[in-house]
Coordinates of C-alpha atoms and ligand atoms in Angstrom, one line a residue:
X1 CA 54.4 -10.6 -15.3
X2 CA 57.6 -9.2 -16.5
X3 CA 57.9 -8.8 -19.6
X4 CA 60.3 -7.8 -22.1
X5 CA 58.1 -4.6 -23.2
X6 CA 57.9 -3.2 -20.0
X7 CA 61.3 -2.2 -20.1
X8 CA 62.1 0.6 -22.3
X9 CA 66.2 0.7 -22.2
X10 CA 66.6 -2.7 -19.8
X11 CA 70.7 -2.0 -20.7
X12 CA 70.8 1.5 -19.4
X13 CA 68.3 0.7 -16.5
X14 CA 70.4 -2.7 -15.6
X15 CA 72.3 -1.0 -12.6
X16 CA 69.0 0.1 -10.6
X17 CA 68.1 -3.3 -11.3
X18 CA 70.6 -4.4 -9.8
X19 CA 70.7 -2.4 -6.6
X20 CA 66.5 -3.4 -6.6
X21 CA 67.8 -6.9 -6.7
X22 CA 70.3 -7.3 -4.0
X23 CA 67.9 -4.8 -1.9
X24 CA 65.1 -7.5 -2.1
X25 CA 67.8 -10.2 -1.4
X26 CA 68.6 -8.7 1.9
X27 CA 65.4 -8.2 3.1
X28 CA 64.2 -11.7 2.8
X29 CA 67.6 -12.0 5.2
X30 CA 66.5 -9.3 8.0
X31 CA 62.9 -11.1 7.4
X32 CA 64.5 -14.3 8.9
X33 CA 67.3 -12.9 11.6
X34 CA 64.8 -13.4 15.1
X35 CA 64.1 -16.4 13.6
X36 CA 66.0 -19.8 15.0
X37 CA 66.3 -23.0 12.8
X38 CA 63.4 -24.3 14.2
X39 CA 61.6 -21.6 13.8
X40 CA 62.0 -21.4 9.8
X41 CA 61.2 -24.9 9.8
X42 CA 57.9 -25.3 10.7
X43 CA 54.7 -25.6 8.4
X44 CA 51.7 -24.5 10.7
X45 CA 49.0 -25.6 8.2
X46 CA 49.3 -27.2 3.8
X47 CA 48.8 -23.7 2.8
X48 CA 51.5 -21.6 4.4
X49 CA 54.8 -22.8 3.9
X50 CA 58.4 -22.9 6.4
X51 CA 60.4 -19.6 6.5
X52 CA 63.2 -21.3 5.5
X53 CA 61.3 -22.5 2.4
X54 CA 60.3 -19.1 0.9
X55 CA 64.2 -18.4 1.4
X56 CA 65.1 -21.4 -0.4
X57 CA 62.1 -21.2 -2.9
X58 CA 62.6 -17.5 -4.2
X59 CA 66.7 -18.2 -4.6
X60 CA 65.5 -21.7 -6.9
X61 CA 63.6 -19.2 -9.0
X62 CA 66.4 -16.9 -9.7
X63 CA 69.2 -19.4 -10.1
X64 CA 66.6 -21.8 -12.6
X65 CA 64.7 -19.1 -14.9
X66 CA 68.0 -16.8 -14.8
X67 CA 71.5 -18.5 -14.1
X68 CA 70.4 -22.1 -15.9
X69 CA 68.4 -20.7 -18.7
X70 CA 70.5 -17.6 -19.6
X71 CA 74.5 -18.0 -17.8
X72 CA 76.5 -20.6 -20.1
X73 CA 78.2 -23.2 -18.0
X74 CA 76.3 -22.4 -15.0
X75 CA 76.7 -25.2 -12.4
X76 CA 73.5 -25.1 -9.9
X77 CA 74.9 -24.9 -6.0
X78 CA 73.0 -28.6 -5.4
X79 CA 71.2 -30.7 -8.1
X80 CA 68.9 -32.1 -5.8
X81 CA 67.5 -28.7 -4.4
X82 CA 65.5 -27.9 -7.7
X83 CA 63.0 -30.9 -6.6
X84 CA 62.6 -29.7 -2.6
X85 CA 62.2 -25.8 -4.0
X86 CA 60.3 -26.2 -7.1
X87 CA 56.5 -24.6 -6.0
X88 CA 54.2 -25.4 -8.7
X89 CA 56.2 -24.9 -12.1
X90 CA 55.2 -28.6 -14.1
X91 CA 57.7 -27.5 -16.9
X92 CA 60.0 -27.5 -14.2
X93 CA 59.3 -31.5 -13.4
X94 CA 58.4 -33.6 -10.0
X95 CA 59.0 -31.7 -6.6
X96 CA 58.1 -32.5 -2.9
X97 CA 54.5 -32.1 -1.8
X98 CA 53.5 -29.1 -0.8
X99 CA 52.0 -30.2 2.8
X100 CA 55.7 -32.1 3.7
X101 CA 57.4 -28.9 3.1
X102 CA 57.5 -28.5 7.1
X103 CA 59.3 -32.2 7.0
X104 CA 62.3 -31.0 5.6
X105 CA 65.1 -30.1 8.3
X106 CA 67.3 -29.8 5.8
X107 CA 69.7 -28.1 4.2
X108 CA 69.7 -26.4 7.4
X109 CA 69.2 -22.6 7.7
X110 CA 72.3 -21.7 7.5
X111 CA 72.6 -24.1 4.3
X112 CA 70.2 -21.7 2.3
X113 CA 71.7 -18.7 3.6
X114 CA 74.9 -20.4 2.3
X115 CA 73.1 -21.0 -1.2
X116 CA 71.4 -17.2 -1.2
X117 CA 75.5 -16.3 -0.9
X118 CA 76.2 -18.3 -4.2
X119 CA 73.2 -17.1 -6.1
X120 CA 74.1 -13.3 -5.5
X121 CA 77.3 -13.8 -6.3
X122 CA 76.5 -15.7 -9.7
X123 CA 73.8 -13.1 -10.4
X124 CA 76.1 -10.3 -9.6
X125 CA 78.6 -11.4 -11.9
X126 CA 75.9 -12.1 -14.3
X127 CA 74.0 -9.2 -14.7
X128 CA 76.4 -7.0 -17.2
X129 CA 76.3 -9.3 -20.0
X130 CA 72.5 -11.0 -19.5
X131 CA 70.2 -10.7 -22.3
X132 CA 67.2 -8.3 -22.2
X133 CA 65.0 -11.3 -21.7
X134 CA 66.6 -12.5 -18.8
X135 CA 67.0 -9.0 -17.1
X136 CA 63.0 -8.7 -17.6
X137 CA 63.3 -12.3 -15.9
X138 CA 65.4 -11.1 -12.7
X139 CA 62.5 -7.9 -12.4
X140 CA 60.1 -10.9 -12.3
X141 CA 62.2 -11.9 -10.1
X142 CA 62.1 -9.2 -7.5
X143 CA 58.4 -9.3 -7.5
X144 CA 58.3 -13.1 -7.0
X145 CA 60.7 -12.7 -4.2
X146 CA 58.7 -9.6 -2.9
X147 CA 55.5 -11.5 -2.9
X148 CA 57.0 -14.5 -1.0
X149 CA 58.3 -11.1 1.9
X150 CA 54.4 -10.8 2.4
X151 CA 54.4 -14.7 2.6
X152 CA 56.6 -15.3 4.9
X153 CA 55.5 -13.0 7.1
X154 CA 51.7 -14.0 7.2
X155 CA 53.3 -17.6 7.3
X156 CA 55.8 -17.1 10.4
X157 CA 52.6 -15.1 12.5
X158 CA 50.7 -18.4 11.7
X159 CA 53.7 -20.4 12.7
X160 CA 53.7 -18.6 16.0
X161 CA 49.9 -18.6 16.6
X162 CA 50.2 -22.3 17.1
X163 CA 52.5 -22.1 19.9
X164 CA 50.7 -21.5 23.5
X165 CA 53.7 -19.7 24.3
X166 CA 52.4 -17.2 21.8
X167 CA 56.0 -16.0 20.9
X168 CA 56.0 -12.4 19.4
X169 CA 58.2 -12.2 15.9
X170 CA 59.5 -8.6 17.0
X171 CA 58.1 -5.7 18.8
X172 CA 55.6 -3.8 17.3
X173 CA 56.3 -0.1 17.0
X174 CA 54.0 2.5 19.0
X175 CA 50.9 3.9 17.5
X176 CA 50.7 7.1 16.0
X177 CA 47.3 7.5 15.3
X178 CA 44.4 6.6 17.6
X179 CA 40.6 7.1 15.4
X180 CA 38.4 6.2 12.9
X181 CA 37.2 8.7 10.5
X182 CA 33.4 8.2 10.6
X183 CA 32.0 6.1 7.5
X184 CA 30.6 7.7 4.2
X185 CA 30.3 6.8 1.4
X186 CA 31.2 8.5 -2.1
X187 CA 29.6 8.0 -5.8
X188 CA 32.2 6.1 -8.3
X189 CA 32.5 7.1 -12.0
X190 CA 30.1 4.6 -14.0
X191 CA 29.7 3.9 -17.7
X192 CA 32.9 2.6 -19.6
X193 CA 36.0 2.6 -17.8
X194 CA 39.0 1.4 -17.8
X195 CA 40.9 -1.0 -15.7
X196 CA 44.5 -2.9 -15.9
X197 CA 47.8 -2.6 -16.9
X198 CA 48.7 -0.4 -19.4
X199 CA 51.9 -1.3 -21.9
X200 CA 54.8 0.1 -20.4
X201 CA 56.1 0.0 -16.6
X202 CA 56.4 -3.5 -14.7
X203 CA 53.0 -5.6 -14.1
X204 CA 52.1 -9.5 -14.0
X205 CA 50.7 -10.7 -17.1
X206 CA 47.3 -11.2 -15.4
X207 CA 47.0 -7.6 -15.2
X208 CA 46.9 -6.9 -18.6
X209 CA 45.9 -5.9 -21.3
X210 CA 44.3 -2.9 -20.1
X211 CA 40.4 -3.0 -21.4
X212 CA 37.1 -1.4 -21.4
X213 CA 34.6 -2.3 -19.0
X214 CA 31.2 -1.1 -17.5
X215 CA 30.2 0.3 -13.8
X216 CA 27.2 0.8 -13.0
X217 CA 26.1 3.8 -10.6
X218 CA 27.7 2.9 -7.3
X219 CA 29.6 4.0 -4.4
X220 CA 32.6 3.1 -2.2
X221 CA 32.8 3.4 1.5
X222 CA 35.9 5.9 2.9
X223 CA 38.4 3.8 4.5
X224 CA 38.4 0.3 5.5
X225 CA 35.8 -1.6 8.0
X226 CA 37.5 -1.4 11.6
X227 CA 37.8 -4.1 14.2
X228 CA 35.4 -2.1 16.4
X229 CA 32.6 -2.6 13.4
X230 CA 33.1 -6.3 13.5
X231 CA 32.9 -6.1 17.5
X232 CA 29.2 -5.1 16.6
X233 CA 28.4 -8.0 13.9
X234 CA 29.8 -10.4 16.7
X235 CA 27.5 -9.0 19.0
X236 CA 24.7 -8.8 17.1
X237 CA 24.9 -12.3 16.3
X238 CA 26.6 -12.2 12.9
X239 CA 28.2 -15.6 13.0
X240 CA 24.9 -17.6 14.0
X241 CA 22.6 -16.0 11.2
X242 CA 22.6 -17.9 8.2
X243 CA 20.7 -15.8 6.4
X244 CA 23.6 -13.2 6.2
X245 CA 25.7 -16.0 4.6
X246 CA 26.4 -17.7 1.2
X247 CA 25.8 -21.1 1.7
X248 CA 29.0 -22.4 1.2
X249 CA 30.4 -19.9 3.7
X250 CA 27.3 -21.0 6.2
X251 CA 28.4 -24.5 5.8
X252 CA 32.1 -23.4 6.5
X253 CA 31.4 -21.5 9.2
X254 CA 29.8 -24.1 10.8
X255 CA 32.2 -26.8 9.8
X256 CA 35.4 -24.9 11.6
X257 CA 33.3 -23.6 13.9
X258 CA 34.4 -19.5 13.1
X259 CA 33.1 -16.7 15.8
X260 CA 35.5 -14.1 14.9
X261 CA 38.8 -12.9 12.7
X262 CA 41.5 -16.1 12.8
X263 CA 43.6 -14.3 15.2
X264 CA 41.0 -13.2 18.1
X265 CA 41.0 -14.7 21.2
X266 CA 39.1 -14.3 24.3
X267 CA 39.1 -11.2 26.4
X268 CA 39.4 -8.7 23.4
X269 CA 42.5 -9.4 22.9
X270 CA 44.1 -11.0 19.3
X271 CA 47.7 -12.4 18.5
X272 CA 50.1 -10.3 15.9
X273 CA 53.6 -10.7 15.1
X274 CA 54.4 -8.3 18.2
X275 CA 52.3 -11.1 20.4
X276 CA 49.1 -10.9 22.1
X277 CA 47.8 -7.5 22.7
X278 CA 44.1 -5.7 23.1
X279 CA 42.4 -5.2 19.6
X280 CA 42.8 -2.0 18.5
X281 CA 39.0 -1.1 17.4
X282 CA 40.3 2.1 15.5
X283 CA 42.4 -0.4 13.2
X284 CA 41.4 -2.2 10.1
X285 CA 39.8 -5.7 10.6
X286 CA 42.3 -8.4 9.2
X287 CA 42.6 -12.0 8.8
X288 CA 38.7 -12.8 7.5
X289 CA 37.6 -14.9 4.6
X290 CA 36.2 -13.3 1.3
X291 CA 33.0 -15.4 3.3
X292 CA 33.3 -13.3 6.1
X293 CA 33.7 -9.9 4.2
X294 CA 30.9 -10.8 1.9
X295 CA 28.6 -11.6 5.4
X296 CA 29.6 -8.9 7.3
X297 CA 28.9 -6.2 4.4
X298 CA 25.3 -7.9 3.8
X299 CA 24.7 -7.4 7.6
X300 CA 25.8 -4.1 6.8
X301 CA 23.3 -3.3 3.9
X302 CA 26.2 -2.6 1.7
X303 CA 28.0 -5.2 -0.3
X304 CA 31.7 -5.7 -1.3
X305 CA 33.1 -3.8 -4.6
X306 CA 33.8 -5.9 -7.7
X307 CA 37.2 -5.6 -9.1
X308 CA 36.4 -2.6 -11.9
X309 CA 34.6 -0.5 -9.1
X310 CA 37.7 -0.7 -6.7
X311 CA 40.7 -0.2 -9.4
X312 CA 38.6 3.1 -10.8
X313 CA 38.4 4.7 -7.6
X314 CA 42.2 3.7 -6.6
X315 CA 43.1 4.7 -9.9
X316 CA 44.1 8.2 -8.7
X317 CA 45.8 7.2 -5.1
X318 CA 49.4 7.1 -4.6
X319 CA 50.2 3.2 -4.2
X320 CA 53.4 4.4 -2.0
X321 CA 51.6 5.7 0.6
X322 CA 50.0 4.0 3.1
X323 CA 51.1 1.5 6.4
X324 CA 53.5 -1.3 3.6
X325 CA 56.8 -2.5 5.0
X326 CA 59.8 -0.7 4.7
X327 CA 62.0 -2.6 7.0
X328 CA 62.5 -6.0 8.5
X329 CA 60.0 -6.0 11.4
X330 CA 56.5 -6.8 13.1
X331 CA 53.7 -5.2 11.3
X332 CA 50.4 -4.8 12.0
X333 CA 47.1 -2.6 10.1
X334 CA 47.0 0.6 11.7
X335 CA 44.2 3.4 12.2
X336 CA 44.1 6.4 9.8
X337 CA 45.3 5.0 6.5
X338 CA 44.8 5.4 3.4
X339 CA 43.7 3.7 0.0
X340 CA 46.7 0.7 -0.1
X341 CA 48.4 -0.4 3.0
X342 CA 47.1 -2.4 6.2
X343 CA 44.9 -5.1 4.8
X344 CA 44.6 -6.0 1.5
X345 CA 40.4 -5.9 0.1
X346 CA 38.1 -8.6 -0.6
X347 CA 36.3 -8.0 -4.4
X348 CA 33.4 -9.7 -5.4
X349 CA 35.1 -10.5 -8.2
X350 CA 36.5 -14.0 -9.8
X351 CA 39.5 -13.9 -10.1
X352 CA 39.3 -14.7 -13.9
X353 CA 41.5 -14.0 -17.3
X354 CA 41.1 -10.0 -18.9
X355 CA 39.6 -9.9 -21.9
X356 CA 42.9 -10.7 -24.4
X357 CA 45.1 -12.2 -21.6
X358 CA 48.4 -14.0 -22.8
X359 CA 50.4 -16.0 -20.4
X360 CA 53.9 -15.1 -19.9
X361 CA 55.9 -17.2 -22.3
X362 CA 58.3 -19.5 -21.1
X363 CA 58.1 -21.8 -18.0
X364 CA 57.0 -18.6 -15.6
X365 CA 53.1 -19.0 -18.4
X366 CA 52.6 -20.9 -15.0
X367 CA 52.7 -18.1 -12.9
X368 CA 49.4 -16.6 -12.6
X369 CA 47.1 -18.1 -15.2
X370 CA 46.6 -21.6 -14.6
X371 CA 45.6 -20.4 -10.8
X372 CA 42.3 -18.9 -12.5
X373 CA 39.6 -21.2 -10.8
X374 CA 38.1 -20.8 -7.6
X375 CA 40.0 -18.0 -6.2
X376 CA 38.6 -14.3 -5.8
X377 CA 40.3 -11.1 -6.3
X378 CA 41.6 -8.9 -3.6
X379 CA 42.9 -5.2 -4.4
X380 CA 45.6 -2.9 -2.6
X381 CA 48.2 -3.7 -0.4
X382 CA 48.8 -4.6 3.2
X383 CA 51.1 -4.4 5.9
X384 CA 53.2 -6.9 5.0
X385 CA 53.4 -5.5 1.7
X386 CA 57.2 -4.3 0.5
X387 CA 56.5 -0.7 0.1
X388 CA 56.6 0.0 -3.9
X389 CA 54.9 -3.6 -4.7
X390 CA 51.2 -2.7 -5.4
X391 CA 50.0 -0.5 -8.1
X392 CA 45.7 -0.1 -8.8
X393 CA 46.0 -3.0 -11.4
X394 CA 47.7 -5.2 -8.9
X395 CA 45.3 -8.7 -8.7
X396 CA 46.0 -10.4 -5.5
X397 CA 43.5 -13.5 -5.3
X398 CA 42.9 -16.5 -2.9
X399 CA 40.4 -19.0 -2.1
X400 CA 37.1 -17.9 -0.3
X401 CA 37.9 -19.7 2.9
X402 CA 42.0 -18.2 3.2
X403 CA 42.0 -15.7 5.7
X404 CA 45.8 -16.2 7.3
X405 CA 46.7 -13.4 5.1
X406 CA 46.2 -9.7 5.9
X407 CA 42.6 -9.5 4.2
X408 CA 40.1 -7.3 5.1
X409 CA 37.1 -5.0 3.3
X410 CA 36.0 -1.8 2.1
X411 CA 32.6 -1.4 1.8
X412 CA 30.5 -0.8 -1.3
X413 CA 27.0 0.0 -2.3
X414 CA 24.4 0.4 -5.7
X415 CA 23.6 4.2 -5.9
Ligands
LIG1 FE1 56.8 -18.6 -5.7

């Protein structure tokens, strides 16, 4: 979470901030250009929310936590917005249920593009004579908003799986790499380590503080486990063997009735923001549950990576590089890549508070922390993922069963 000490000079950095910030703005607008009212209006499932929402919600969070708290005499665009926008944030007071957000035809899209308008302008003019604390705030900011790109995309492909027309979001780009390397696997550091955040630079506050911890002799597969792989736990019956599954992911499995990644359908072929098309068996496997990953790596004779193993061996990879987006766009996990990009990577690890953890202070304490229940940890960075968002310590985390994200595995094994 951002804050105030990761910014060394925030005065004399305040203009990159700035061009950061309105960067980000205009993404989340490209983002939503294909898309028709309609479109940004729908709710496919409780979990994902409308593409006109995550406009609307990231814009709430930048004219509440910056323009209220920290602009004297700021007058919000609409009083009543703050309840339809509001996510989670109880400081923040009563707000619409989150499974009605697809209920709400308006403000209109063109309303909250309206109200984007206003914010930018208000931050704009703002930004020379914020505080410190409230420039750390906008940086939080840009993350949040970041994080709700990766959203809205996972959320609009869902959105459009639901439709038998099978509408495709935008045309996905040609391929430019067409194999697998084979699969090995390569001995990890163990003994004490260290993992997380350190003090300086941007990170969430559930990254930090940066601690010791222990590995144990291990090692970590090469690259990702490919759609092709799972072709061959389908086939060998890797859905109707409950002996490769936990039992709550048995019992899951057999409750929605799951035969293959959320997006496959018949023929070999699986939907993607570019529309149908033939699985690419060269690609990443995306869109399974921590249940799945955890299954298919015991079918493997392997097992998935806790948290420690995956953030030591990342440690020295480039989180720039890799399949992230750059650009308004279909996406889609590729062949060939490298440590972060294409899917993000199930961890056996709980997604639980470090050792020392502090909340953020202020109303954003209810950011990450209170979500520390249930949920498991997944490392990396995918396809959807605005280029320059990830870092080693990054902790994304979701419930075992969530699997309309891009999630997929690395592979993992005692040594
Ligand atoms: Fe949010």
């Amino acid at each position: 979470m951002a804050r105030a000490d990761s910014v060394t000079d925030p005065r004399a950095s305040s203009s990159s901030l700035s061009e950061r910030l309105f960067a980000t703005r205009s993404l989340s607008l490209d983002l939503a250009a294909p898309l028709s009212d309609a479109d940004a209006t729908v709710q496919p499932f409780p979990d994902a929310s409308p593409a006109k929402w995550h406009l609307a919600h990231t814009t709430w969070f930048f004219e509440t936590f910056v323009l209220r708290d920290h602009v004297p005499h700021y007058r919000a665009y609409d009083d009543r917005f703050a309840y339809l926008f509001n996510s989670y944030y109880e400081a923040e007071g009563e707000r619409h249920a989150r499974p009605r957000r697809g209920m709400l035809t308006r403000p209109s899209l063109d309303e909250v593009r309206e109200w984007r308008a206003r914010v930018d302008e208000a931050l704009d003019r703002a930004i020379p004579t914020l505080p410190d604390t409230a420039l750390d705030l906008i940086e939080l900011g840009i993350n949040h908003e970041q994080q709700h790109q990766e959203l809205f995309l996972a959320d609009i492909l869902a959105t459009f799986a639901e439709n038998p027309l099978e509408p495709a979001y935008a045309k996905l780009p040609p391929a430019t790499c067409f194999s697998t390397e084979p699969l090995t696997f390569h001995e990890g550091r163990n003994g004490i380590v260290e993992i997380g955040a350190p003090g300086e630079g941007f990170a969430f506050d559930n990254e930090r503080p940066r601690h010791r911890t222990f590995l144990h002799p291990h090692a970590m597969a090469n690259r990702r486990v490919t759609n092709g792989e799972w072709r061959e736990f389908i086939a060998d019956g890797g859905y109707r063997t409950p002996t490769l599954w936990l039992s709550e992911g048995w019992d899951w499995v057999q409750r929605e009735g799951v035969a293959a990644p959320l997006y496959w359908r018949d023929e070999g072929t699986e939907f993607t923001l570019g529309g149908r098309r033939e699985i690419d068996k060269a690609a990443p496997v995306a869109h399974v549950s921590y249940y799945e990953a955890d299954a298919f790596a015991r079918w493997s004779g392997a097992r998935l990576p806790i948290e420690a193993e995956w953030e030591d061996f990342a440690a020295s990879a480039d989180p720039n590089i890799g399949n992230q987006l750059d650009a308004a766009g279909a996406v889609v996990p590729r062949p060939g890549g490298g440590v972060f990009g294409d899917t993000w990577e199930w961890t056996a690890s709980a997604y639980l508070a470090y050792p020392g953890f502090a909340p953020a202070e202020g109303a954003v304490g209810e950011y990450n922390g209170k979500f520390m229940c249930g949920q498991f940890v997944l490392k990396g960075a995918s396809c959807a993922t605005p280029r320059g968002h990830s870092r080693a310590s990054y902790r994304n985390f979701f419930p075992p069963a969530a699997r309309w994200q891009f999630t997929g595995l690395r592979l993992a094994k005692d040594a």
